[in-house]
């Protein structure tokens, strides 16, 4: 099964499916054609991956921070906004920046008090009419308990508080693998980069933090092993937002969100769900394998795969 799911992450799909590109079908009947039209009408949520976080044990986190290869060649690691200051030995978190997404890597003494092993995935939503605190995702079903809670997050830059995003999530389900879906405010980027920006994109947010001369480019896939509750919740959230199921093998599900493959595998023996594999592309070919205590990074040509123990 592990080989099959990793295949899902690393191989191009035979499906043309995602939240932003609903499934195409042959026009074999008027019923199928109508279903396609209805699907396009309903797919109103533009969903993309913004970032995700993982919480590492002390030894693995220290090894990662201290790796000369990771810091000098593999990717830019900083301490976060507003200045994107490079990490140091005292850093309790590190943000590994890609071109359009980033990985928030937390140590055991992180400022958010997240326990070792905890992880989360943050998606971005966009609205054609622009950002507003009144924005809310349009769900395919009404009366559901999913994605009904919302929080607004602000951040102070140069003594000016600015709304960064408004996030929606499912309330009341204890989990070790959080998911949230947020509308981001372009005015926040104006404060961050000291220039007027009309549209918020992850690429615009990361334009000074991402270092294209280093190897790490873009995330292409995430594999997660879920208990029954998280497996149902995450799949249900994506379904309600209009994301199409691109592949299924028994209880292993594959969604494609803005070109990024999300493999959701059910393991009913698990107490705590977790992210197990991260796939990404590199800007230059490499064939190194870097092994830390509970993390292995294997580079094969223009591909890089993280395996979390």
PDB file of N, CA and C in Angstrom, residues 209-307:
ATOM      1  N   UNK A 209      11.095  35.802   0.523  1.00  0.00           N
ATOM      2  CA  UNK A 209      11.535  34.703   1.384  1.00  0.00           C
ATOM      3  C   UNK A 209      12.024  33.500   0.584  1.00  0.00           C
ATOM      4  N   UNK A 210      11.462  33.289  -0.600  1.00  0.00           N
ATOM      5  CA  UNK A 210      11.872  32.168  -1.440  1.00  0.00           C
ATOM      6  C   UNK A 210      13.174  32.515  -2.162  1.00  0.00           C
ATOM      7  N   UNK A 211      14.125  31.575  -2.121  1.00  0.00           N
ATOM      8  CA  UNK A 211      15.415  31.774  -2.765  1.00  0.00           C
ATOM      9  C   UNK A 211      15.545  30.813  -3.946  1.00  0.00           C
ATOM     10  N   UNK A 212      15.285  31.282  -5.174  1.00  0.00           N
ATOM     11  CA  UNK A 212      15.261  30.387  -6.336  1.00  0.00           C
ATOM     12  C   UNK A 212      16.618  29.784  -6.688  1.00  0.00           C
ATOM     13  N   UNK A 213      17.706  30.342  -6.160  1.00  0.00           N
ATOM     14  CA  UNK A 213      19.023  29.770  -6.450  1.00  0.00           C
ATOM     15  C   UNK A 213      19.300  28.538  -5.593  1.00  0.00           C
ATOM     16  N   UNK A 214      18.468  28.323  -4.581  1.00  0.00           N
ATOM     17  CA  UNK A 214      18.582  27.102  -3.796  1.00  0.00           C
ATOM     18  C   UNK A 214      17.706  26.020  -4.439  1.00  0.00           C
ATOM     19  N   UNK A 215      17.835  24.788  -3.954  1.00  0.00           N
ATOM     20  CA  UNK A 215      17.249  23.650  -4.660  1.00  0.00           C
ATOM     21  C   UNK A 215      15.728  23.564  -4.563  1.00  0.00           C
ATOM     22  N   UNK A 216      15.179  23.813  -3.394  1.00  0.00           N
ATOM     23  CA  UNK A 216      13.753  23.537  -3.172  1.00  0.00           C
ATOM     24  C   UNK A 216      12.889  24.438  -4.033  1.00  0.00           C
ATOM     25  N   UNK A 217      11.917  23.818  -4.739  1.00  0.00           N
ATOM     26  CA  UNK A 217      11.069  24.571  -5.647  1.00  0.00           C
ATOM     27  C   UNK A 217       9.623  24.598  -5.159  1.00  0.00           C
ATOM     28  N   UNK A 218       8.837  23.541  -5.492  1.00  0.00           N
ATOM     29  CA  UNK A 218       7.419  23.538  -5.133  1.00  0.00           C
ATOM     30  C   UNK A 218       6.979  22.183  -4.595  1.00  0.00           C
ATOM     31  N   UNK A 219       6.016  22.219  -3.692  1.00  0.00           N
ATOM     32  CA  UNK A 219       5.416  20.987  -3.165  1.00  0.00           C
ATOM     33  C   UNK A 219       4.480  20.399  -4.222  1.00  0.00           C
ATOM     34  N   UNK A 220       4.562  19.088  -4.403  1.00  0.00           N
ATOM     35  CA  UNK A 220       3.716  18.416  -5.382  1.00  0.00           C
ATOM     36  C   UNK A 220       2.769  17.406  -4.748  1.00  0.00           C
ATOM     37  N   UNK A 221       3.038  16.985  -3.503  1.00  0.00           N
ATOM     38  CA  UNK A 221       2.157  16.000  -2.891  1.00  0.00           C
ATOM     39  C   UNK A 221       2.375  15.846  -1.406  1.00  0.00           C
ATOM     40  N   UNK A 222       1.310  15.467  -0.711  1.00  0.00           N
ATOM     41  CA  UNK A 222       1.356  15.182   0.725  1.00  0.00           C
ATOM     42  C   UNK A 222       0.610  13.880   0.964  1.00  0.00           C
ATOM     43  N   UNK A 223       1.237  12.984   1.711  1.00  0.00           N
ATOM     44  CA  UNK A 223       0.545  11.759   2.112  1.00  0.00           C
ATOM     45  C   UNK A 223       0.294  11.818   3.610  1.00  0.00           C
ATOM     46  N   UNK A 224      -0.931  11.492   3.998  1.00  0.00           N
ATOM     47  CA  UNK A 224      -1.274  11.488   5.419  1.00  0.00           C
ATOM     48  C   UNK A 224      -1.924  10.160   5.778  1.00  0.00           C
ATOM     49  N   UNK A 225      -1.589   9.650   6.957  1.00  0.00           N
ATOM     50  CA  UNK A 225      -2.208   8.434   7.482  1.00  0.00           C
ATOM     51  C   UNK A 225      -3.186   8.872   8.568  1.00  0.00           C
ATOM     52  N   UNK A 226      -4.439   8.493   8.404  1.00  0.00           N
ATOM     53  CA  UNK A 226      -5.494   9.039   9.250  1.00  0.00           C
ATOM     54  C   UNK A 226      -6.268   7.952   9.986  1.00  0.00           C
ATOM     55  N   UNK A 227      -6.680   8.295  11.198  1.00  0.00           N
ATOM     56  CA  UNK A 227      -7.662   7.448  11.871  1.00  0.00           C
ATOM     57  C   UNK A 227      -9.016   7.669  11.206  1.00  0.00           C
ATOM     58  N   UNK A 228     -10.006   6.936  11.639  1.00  0.00           N
ATOM     59  CA  UNK A 228     -11.300   6.960  10.966  1.00  0.00           C
ATOM     60  C   UNK A 228     -11.939   8.351  10.991  1.00  0.00           C
ATOM     61  N   UNK A 229     -11.858   9.033  12.133  1.00  0.00           N
ATOM     62  CA  UNK A 229     -12.507  10.340  12.263  1.00  0.00           C
ATOM     63  C   UNK A 229     -11.871  11.378  11.338  1.00  0.00           C
ATOM     64  N   UNK A 230     -10.527  11.422  11.307  1.00  0.00           N
ATOM     65  CA  UNK A 230      -9.849  12.409  10.460  1.00  0.00           C
ATOM     66  C   UNK A 230      -9.979  12.061   8.986  1.00  0.00           C
ATOM     67  N   UNK A 231      -9.933  10.788   8.664  1.00  0.00           N
ATOM     68  CA  UNK A 231     -10.114  10.354   7.281  1.00  0.00           C
ATOM     69  C   UNK A 231     -11.467  10.844   6.753  1.00  0.00           C
ATOM     70  N   UNK A 232     -12.505  10.674   7.543  1.00  0.00           N
ATOM     71  CA  UNK A 232     -13.846  11.115   7.141  1.00  0.00           C
ATOM     72  C   UNK A 232     -13.921  12.637   7.077  1.00  0.00           C
ATOM     73  N   UNK A 233     -13.383  13.316   8.110  1.00  0.00           N
ATOM     74  CA  UNK A 233     -13.499  14.772   8.178  1.00  0.00           C
ATOM     75  C   UNK A 233     -12.791  15.451   7.013  1.00  0.00           C
ATOM     76  N   UNK A 234     -11.548  15.095   6.755  1.00  0.00           N
ATOM     77  CA  UNK A 234     -10.774  15.780   5.714  1.00  0.00           C
ATOM     78  C   UNK A 234     -11.386  15.537   4.341  1.00  0.00           C
ATOM     79  N   UNK A 235     -11.770  14.286   4.068  1.00  0.00           N
ATOM     80  CA  UNK A 235     -12.401  13.990   2.789  1.00  0.00           C
ATOM     81  C   UNK A 235     -13.726  14.736   2.642  1.00  0.00           C
ATOM     82  N   UNK A 236     -14.466  14.818   3.724  1.00  0.00           N
ATOM     83  CA  UNK A 236     -15.760  15.512   3.696  1.00  0.00           C
ATOM     84  C   UNK A 236     -15.576  17.010   3.444  1.00  0.00           C
ATOM     85  N   UNK A 237     -14.583  17.619   4.081  1.00  0.00           N
ATOM     86  CA  UNK A 237     -14.319  19.043   3.864  1.00  0.00           C
ATOM     87  C   UNK A 237     -13.986  19.315   2.402  1.00  0.00           C
ATOM     88  N   UNK A 238     -13.089  18.520   1.830  1.00  0.00           N
ATOM     89  CA  UNK A 238     -12.702  18.717   0.438  1.00  0.00           C
ATOM     90  C   UNK A 238     -13.891  18.510  -0.494  1.00  0.00           C
ATOM     91  N   UNK A 239     -14.700  17.516  -0.191  1.00  0.00           N
ATOM     92  CA  UNK A 239     -15.885  17.247  -1.006  1.00  0.00           C
ATOM     93  C   UNK A 239     -16.863  18.418  -0.956  1.00  0.00           C
ATOM     94  N   UNK A 240     -17.105  18.951   0.234  1.00  0.00           N
ATOM     95  CA  UNK A 240     -18.042  20.060   0.387  1.00  0.00           C
ATOM     96  C   UNK A 240     -17.575  21.312  -0.344  1.00  0.00           C
ATOM     97  N   UNK A 241     -16.251  21.488  -0.439  1.00  0.00           N
ATOM     98  CA  UNK A 241     -15.698  22.652  -1.126  1.00  0.00           C
ATOM     99  C   UNK A 241     -15.691  22.481  -2.639  1.00  0.00           C
ATOM    100  N   UNK A 242     -15.975  21.270  -3.107  1.00  0.00           N
ATOM    101  CA  UNK A 242     -16.050  21.042  -4.545  1.00  0.00           C
ATOM    102  C   UNK A 242     -14.856  20.334  -5.127  1.00  0.00           C
ATOM    103  N   UNK A 243     -13.962  19.819  -4.288  1.00  0.00           N
ATOM    104  CA  UNK A 243     -12.797  19.097  -4.792  1.00  0.00           C
ATOM    105  C   UNK A 243     -13.221  17.707  -5.264  1.00  0.00           C
ATOM    106  N   UNK A 244     -12.710  17.294  -6.395  1.00  0.00           N
ATOM    107  CA  UNK A 244     -13.089  16.029  -6.993  1.00  0.00           C
ATOM    108  C   UNK A 244     -12.152  14.918  -6.542  1.00  0.00           C
ATOM    109  N   UNK A 245     -12.726  13.779  -6.233  1.00  0.00           N
ATOM    110  CA  UNK A 245     -11.932  12.598  -5.906  1.00  0.00           C
ATOM    111  C   UNK A 245     -11.266  12.097  -7.179  1.00  0.00           C
ATOM    112  N   UNK A 246      -9.936  12.111  -7.215  1.00  0.00           N
ATOM    113  CA  UNK A 246      -9.198  11.756  -8.420  1.00  0.00           C
ATOM    114  C   UNK A 246      -8.820  10.289  -8.478  1.00  0.00           C
ATOM    115  N   UNK A 247      -8.778   9.619  -7.343  1.00  0.00           N
ATOM    116  CA  UNK A 247      -8.415   8.207  -7.325  1.00  0.00           C
ATOM    117  C   UNK A 247      -8.841   7.569  -6.015  1.00  0.00           C
ATOM    118  N   UNK A 248      -9.114   6.278  -6.038  1.00  0.00           N
ATOM    119  CA  UNK A 248      -9.552   5.569  -4.842  1.00  0.00           C
ATOM    120  C   UNK A 248      -9.075   4.124  -4.921  1.00  0.00           C
ATOM    121  N   UNK A 249      -8.458   3.634  -3.854  1.00  0.00           N
ATOM    122  CA  UNK A 249      -8.054   2.240  -3.750  1.00  0.00           C
ATOM    123  C   UNK A 249      -8.485   1.742  -2.381  1.00  0.00           C
ATOM    124  N   UNK A 250      -9.606   1.034  -2.341  1.00  0.00           N
ATOM    125  CA  UNK A 250     -10.221   0.661  -1.069  1.00  0.00           C
ATOM    126  C   UNK A 250     -10.508   1.927  -0.274  1.00  0.00           C
ATOM    127  N   UNK A 251      -9.846   2.112   0.863  1.00  0.00           N
ATOM    128  CA  UNK A 251     -10.087   3.305   1.683  1.00  0.00           C
ATOM    129  C   UNK A 251      -9.010   4.371   1.517  1.00  0.00           C
ATOM    130  N   UNK A 252      -8.104   4.176   0.571  1.00  0.00           N
ATOM    131  CA  UNK A 252      -7.101   5.190   0.270  1.00  0.00           C
ATOM    132  C   UNK A 252      -7.669   6.149  -0.774  1.00  0.00           C
ATOM    133  N   UNK A 253      -7.692   7.443  -0.452  1.00  0.00           N
ATOM    134  CA  UNK A 253      -8.292   8.447  -1.326  1.00  0.00           C
ATOM    135  C   UNK A 253      -7.232   9.377  -1.878  1.00  0.00           C
ATOM    136  N   UNK A 254      -7.430   9.819  -3.103  1.00  0.00           N
ATOM    137  CA  UNK A 254      -6.520  10.779  -3.719  1.00  0.00           C
ATOM    138  C   UNK A 254      -7.317  11.971  -4.227  1.00  0.00           C
ATOM    139  N   UNK A 255      -6.987  13.143  -3.696  1.00  0.00           N
ATOM    140  CA  UNK A 255      -7.542  14.396  -4.195  1.00  0.00           C
ATOM    141  C   UNK A 255      -6.412  15.183  -4.843  1.00  0.00           C
ATOM    142  N   UNK A 256      -6.754  16.005  -5.822  1.00  0.00           N
ATOM    143  CA  UNK A 256      -5.781  16.904  -6.431  1.00  0.00           C
ATOM    144  C   UNK A 256      -6.291  18.320  -6.240  1.00  0.00           C
ATOM    145  N   UNK A 257      -5.545  19.108  -5.497  1.00  0.00           N
ATOM    146  CA  UNK A 257      -5.946  20.471  -5.167  1.00  0.00           C
ATOM    147  C   UNK A 257      -4.968  21.438  -5.824  1.00  0.00           C
ATOM    148  N   UNK A 258      -5.419  22.102  -6.867  1.00  0.00           N
ATOM    149  CA  UNK A 258      -4.588  23.045  -7.612  1.00  0.00           C
ATOM    150  C   UNK A 258      -3.273  22.391  -8.056  1.00  0.00           C
ATOM    151  N   UNK A 259      -3.365  21.152  -8.514  1.00  0.00           N
ATOM    152  CA  UNK A 259      -2.208  20.437  -9.027  1.00  0.00           C
ATOM    153  C   UNK A 259      -1.412  19.666  -7.990  1.00  0.00           C
ATOM    154  N   UNK A 260      -1.754  19.808  -6.716  1.00  0.00           N
ATOM    155  CA  UNK A 260      -1.029  19.118  -5.643  1.00  0.00           C
ATOM    156  C   UNK A 260      -1.812  17.894  -5.209  1.00  0.00           C
ATOM    157  N   UNK A 261      -1.133  16.748  -5.159  1.00  0.00           N
ATOM    158  CA  UNK A 261      -1.785  15.483  -4.835  1.00  0.00           C
ATOM    159  C   UNK A 261      -1.859  15.308  -3.316  1.00  0.00           C
ATOM    160  N   UNK A 262      -3.031  15.014  -2.831  1.00  0.00           N
ATOM    161  CA  UNK A 262      -3.254  14.754  -1.409  1.00  0.00           C
ATOM    162  C   UNK A 262      -3.707  13.312  -1.257  1.00  0.00           C
ATOM    163  N   UNK A 263      -2.845  12.486  -0.708  1.00  0.00           N
ATOM    164  CA  UNK A 263      -3.161  11.076  -0.483  1.00  0.00           C
ATOM    165  C   UNK A 263      -3.630  10.914   0.961  1.00  0.00           C
ATOM    166  N   UNK A 264      -4.876  10.493   1.125  1.00  0.00           N
ATOM    167  CA  UNK A 264      -5.487  10.343   2.454  1.00  0.00           C
ATOM    168  C   UNK A 264      -5.694   8.857   2.689  1.00  0.00           C
ATOM    169  N   UNK A 265      -4.869   8.272   3.540  1.00  0.00           N
ATOM    170  CA  UNK A 265      -4.904   6.824   3.762  1.00  0.00           C
ATOM    171  C   UNK A 265      -5.519   6.515   5.120  1.00  0.00           C
ATOM    172  N   UNK A 266      -6.403   5.554   5.130  1.00  0.00           N
ATOM    173  CA  UNK A 266      -7.068   5.160   6.368  1.00  0.00           C
ATOM    174  C   UNK A 266      -6.268   4.077   7.088  1.00  0.00           C
ATOM    175  N   UNK A 267      -6.000   4.317   8.369  1.00  0.00           N
ATOM    176  CA  UNK A 267      -5.373   3.327   9.246  1.00  0.00           C
ATOM    177  C   UNK A 267      -6.154   3.327  10.553  1.00  0.00           C
ATOM    178  N   UNK A 268      -7.072   2.385  10.685  1.00  0.00           N
ATOM    179  CA  UNK A 268      -7.958   2.368  11.848  1.00  0.00           C
ATOM    180  C   UNK A 268      -7.240   1.989  13.137  1.00  0.00           C
ATOM    181  N   UNK A 269      -5.988   1.548  13.039  1.00  0.00           N
ATOM    182  CA  UNK A 269      -5.212   1.236  14.245  1.00  0.00           C
ATOM    183  C   UNK A 269      -4.576   2.483  14.838  1.00  0.00           C
ATOM    184  N   UNK A 270      -4.596   3.578  14.082  1.00  0.00           N
ATOM    185  CA  UNK A 270      -3.950   4.802  14.542  1.00  0.00           C
ATOM    186  C   UNK A 270      -4.794   5.521  15.586  1.00  0.00           C
ATOM    187  N   UNK A 271      -4.131   5.979  16.641  1.00  0.00           N
ATOM    188  CA  UNK A 271      -4.780   6.868  17.592  1.00  0.00           C
ATOM    189  C   UNK A 271      -4.695   8.308  17.104  1.00  0.00           C
ATOM    190  N   UNK A 272      -3.514   8.682  16.576  1.00  0.00           N
ATOM    191  CA  UNK A 272      -3.273  10.051  16.124  1.00  0.00           C
ATOM    192  C   UNK A 272      -2.887  10.058  14.645  1.00  0.00           C
ATOM    193  N   UNK A 273      -3.601  10.824  13.865  1.00  0.00           N
ATOM    194  CA  UNK A 273      -3.299  10.964  12.445  1.00  0.00           C
ATOM    195  C   UNK A 273      -2.021  11.773  12.262  1.00  0.00           C
ATOM    196  N   UNK A 274      -1.392  11.618  11.098  1.00  0.00           N
ATOM    197  CA  UNK A 274      -0.112  12.291  10.887  1.00  0.00           C
ATOM    198  C   UNK A 274       0.202  12.417   9.399  1.00  0.00           C
ATOM    199  N   UNK A 275       1.010  13.406   9.079  1.00  0.00           N
ATOM    200  CA  UNK A 275       1.604  13.525   7.754  1.00  0.00           C
ATOM    201  C   UNK A 275       2.818  12.613   7.720  1.00  0.00           C
ATOM    202  N   UNK A 276       2.910  11.763   6.695  1.00  0.00           N
ATOM    203  CA  UNK A 276       3.995  10.789   6.630  1.00  0.00           C
ATOM    204  C   UNK A 276       4.978  11.060   5.497  1.00  0.00           C
ATOM    205  N   UNK A 277       4.499  11.653   4.402  1.00  0.00           N
ATOM    206  CA  UNK A 277       5.348  11.843   3.226  1.00  0.00           C
ATOM    207  C   UNK A 277       5.057  13.184   2.587  1.00  0.00           C
ATOM    208  N   UNK A 278       6.116  13.857   2.160  1.00  0.00           N
ATOM    209  CA  UNK A 278       6.011  15.129   1.447  1.00  0.00           C
ATOM    210  C   UNK A 278       6.828  15.001   0.167  1.00  0.00           C
ATOM    211  N   UNK A 279       6.221  15.301  -0.959  1.00  0.00           N
ATOM    212  CA  UNK A 279       6.926  15.267  -2.244  1.00  0.00           C
ATOM    213  C   UNK A 279       6.999  16.675  -2.809  1.00  0.00           C
ATOM    214  N   UNK A 280       8.138  16.991  -3.439  1.00  0.00           N
ATOM    215  CA  UNK A 280       8.328  18.320  -4.003  1.00  0.00           C
ATOM    216  C   UNK A 280       9.298  18.230  -5.177  1.00  0.00           C
ATOM    217  N   UNK A 281       9.402  19.342  -5.911  1.00  0.00           N
ATOM    218  CA  UNK A 281      10.349  19.415  -7.014  1.00  0.00           C
ATOM    219  C   UNK A 281      11.560  20.247  -6.609  1.00  0.00           C
ATOM    220  N   UNK A 282      12.653  20.030  -7.323  1.00  0.00           N
ATOM    221  CA  UNK A 282      13.895  20.754  -7.102  1.00  0.00           C
ATOM    222  C   UNK A 282      14.214  21.618  -8.322  1.00  0.00           C
ATOM    223  N   UNK A 283      14.951  22.688  -8.088  1.00  0.00           N
ATOM    224  CA  UNK A 283      15.376  23.565  -9.177  1.00  0.00           C
ATOM    225  C   UNK A 283      16.581  23.024  -9.920  1.00  0.00           C
ATOM    226  N   UNK A 284      17.292  22.089  -9.311  1.00  0.00           N
ATOM    227  CA  UNK A 284      18.487  21.493  -9.928  1.00  0.00           C
ATOM    228  C   UNK A 284      18.541  20.027  -9.522  1.00  0.00           C
ATOM    229  N   UNK A 285      19.080  19.162 -10.381  1.00  0.00           N
ATOM    230  CA  UNK A 285      19.119  17.734 -10.040  1.00  0.00           C
ATOM    231  C   UNK A 285      20.065  17.449  -8.883  1.00  0.00           C
ATOM    232  N   UNK A 286      19.677  16.481  -8.070  1.00  0.00           N
ATOM    233  CA  UNK A 286      20.500  16.093  -6.918  1.00  0.00           C
ATOM    234  C   UNK A 286      20.176  14.642  -6.584  1.00  0.00           C
ATOM    235  N   UNK A 287      21.147  13.947  -5.997  1.00  0.00           N
ATOM    236  CA  UNK A 287      20.951  12.528  -5.698  1.00  0.00           C
ATOM    237  C   UNK A 287      21.414  12.191  -4.278  1.00  0.00           C
ATOM    238  N   UNK A 288      21.280  13.142  -3.371  1.00  0.00           N
ATOM    239  CA  UNK A 288      21.670  12.914  -1.984  1.00  0.00           C
ATOM    240  C   UNK A 288      20.507  12.372  -1.154  1.00  0.00           C
ATOM    241  N   UNK A 289      20.844  11.638  -0.126  1.00  0.00           N
ATOM    242  CA  UNK A 289      19.889  11.229   0.895  1.00  0.00           C
ATOM    243  C   UNK A 289      20.387  11.751   2.226  1.00  0.00           C
ATOM    244  N   UNK A 290      19.549  12.544   2.897  1.00  0.00           N
ATOM    245  CA  UNK A 290      19.925  13.147   4.179  1.00  0.00           C
ATOM    246  C   UNK A 290      19.059  12.480   5.243  1.00  0.00           C
ATOM    247  N   UNK A 291      19.721  11.905   6.234  1.00  0.00           N
ATOM    248  CA  UNK A 291      19.006  11.155   7.261  1.00  0.00           C
ATOM    249  C   UNK A 291      19.165  11.827   8.620  1.00  0.00           C
ATOM    250  N   UNK A 292      18.037  12.220   9.195  1.00  0.00           N
ATOM    251  CA  UNK A 292      17.989  12.710  10.561  1.00  0.00           C
ATOM    252  C   UNK A 292      17.316  11.639  11.416  1.00  0.00           C
ATOM    253  N   UNK A 293      17.150  11.891  12.691  1.00  0.00           N
ATOM    254  CA  UNK A 293      16.625  10.854  13.576  1.00  0.00           C
ATOM    255  C   UNK A 293      15.270  10.318  13.097  1.00  0.00           C
ATOM    256  N   UNK A 294      14.305  11.207  12.890  1.00  0.00           N
ATOM    257  CA  UNK A 294      12.961  10.778  12.490  1.00  0.00           C
ATOM    258  C   UNK A 294      12.503  11.423  11.187  1.00  0.00           C
ATOM    259  N   UNK A 295      13.459  11.784  10.342  1.00  0.00           N
ATOM    260  CA  UNK A 295      13.159  12.384   9.047  1.00  0.00           C
ATOM    261  C   UNK A 295      14.245  12.009   8.050  1.00  0.00           C
ATOM    262  N   UNK A 296      13.820  11.523   6.899  1.00  0.00           N
ATOM    263  CA  UNK A 296      14.748  11.232   5.803  1.00  0.00           C
ATOM    264  C   UNK A 296      14.330  12.040   4.585  1.00  0.00           C
ATOM    265  N   UNK A 297      15.285  12.743   3.984  1.00  0.00           N
ATOM    266  CA  UNK A 297      15.046  13.504   2.767  1.00  0.00           C
ATOM    267  C   UNK A 297      15.844  12.848   1.651  1.00  0.00           C
ATOM    268  N   UNK A 298      15.140  12.335   0.649  1.00  0.00           N
ATOM    269  CA  UNK A 298      15.781  11.617  -0.453  1.00  0.00           C
ATOM    270  C   UNK A 298      15.575  12.391  -1.752  1.00  0.00           C
ATOM    271  N   UNK A 299      16.653  12.802  -2.370  1.00  0.00           N
ATOM    272  CA  UNK A 299      16.610  13.523  -3.631  1.00  0.00           C
ATOM    273  C   UNK A 299      16.920  12.567  -4.781  1.00  0.00           C
ATOM    274  N   UNK A 300      16.079  12.613  -5.810  1.00  0.00           N
ATOM    275  CA  UNK A 300      16.281  11.780  -6.996  1.00  0.00           C
ATOM    276  C   UNK A 300      16.047  12.647  -8.221  1.00  0.00           C
ATOM    277  N   UNK A 301      17.128  13.119  -8.810  1.00  0.00           N
ATOM    278  CA  UNK A 301      16.975  14.037  -9.941  1.00  0.00           C
ATOM    279  C   UNK A 301      16.323  15.329  -9.497  1.00  0.00           C
ATOM    280  N   UNK A 302      15.204  15.663 -10.118  1.00  0.00           N
ATOM    281  CA  UNK A 302      14.496  16.900  -9.780  1.00  0.00           C
ATOM    282  C   UNK A 302      13.380  16.674  -8.756  1.00  0.00           C
ATOM    283  N   UNK A 303      13.371  15.509  -8.128  1.00  0.00           N
ATOM    284  CA  UNK A 303      12.360  15.189  -7.120  1.00  0.00           C
ATOM    285  C   UNK A 303      13.006  15.099  -5.740  1.00  0.00           C
ATOM    286  N   UNK A 304      12.273  15.546  -4.729  1.00  0.00           N
ATOM    287  CA  UNK A 304      12.706  15.391  -3.347  1.00  0.00           C
ATOM    288  C   UNK A 304      11.531  14.853  -2.538  1.00  0.00           C
ATOM    289  N   UNK A 305      11.799  13.860  -1.690  1.00  0.00           N
ATOM    290  CA  UNK A 305      10.747  13.231  -0.900  1.00  0.00           C
ATOM    291  C   UNK A 305      11.162  13.207   0.561  1.00  0.00           C
ATOM    292  N   UNK A 306      10.292  13.713   1.418  1.00  0.00           N
ATOM    293  CA  UNK A 306      10.485  13.666   2.864  1.00  0.00           C
ATOM    294  C   UNK A 306       9.696  12.508   3.415  1.00  0.00           C
ATOM    295  N   UNK A 307      10.340  11.679   4.214  1.00  0.00           N
ATOM    296  CA  UNK A 307       9.671  10.587   4.894  1.00  0.00           C
ATOM    297  C   UNK A 307       9.784  10.815   6.394  1.00  0.00           C
TER     298      UNK A 307
END
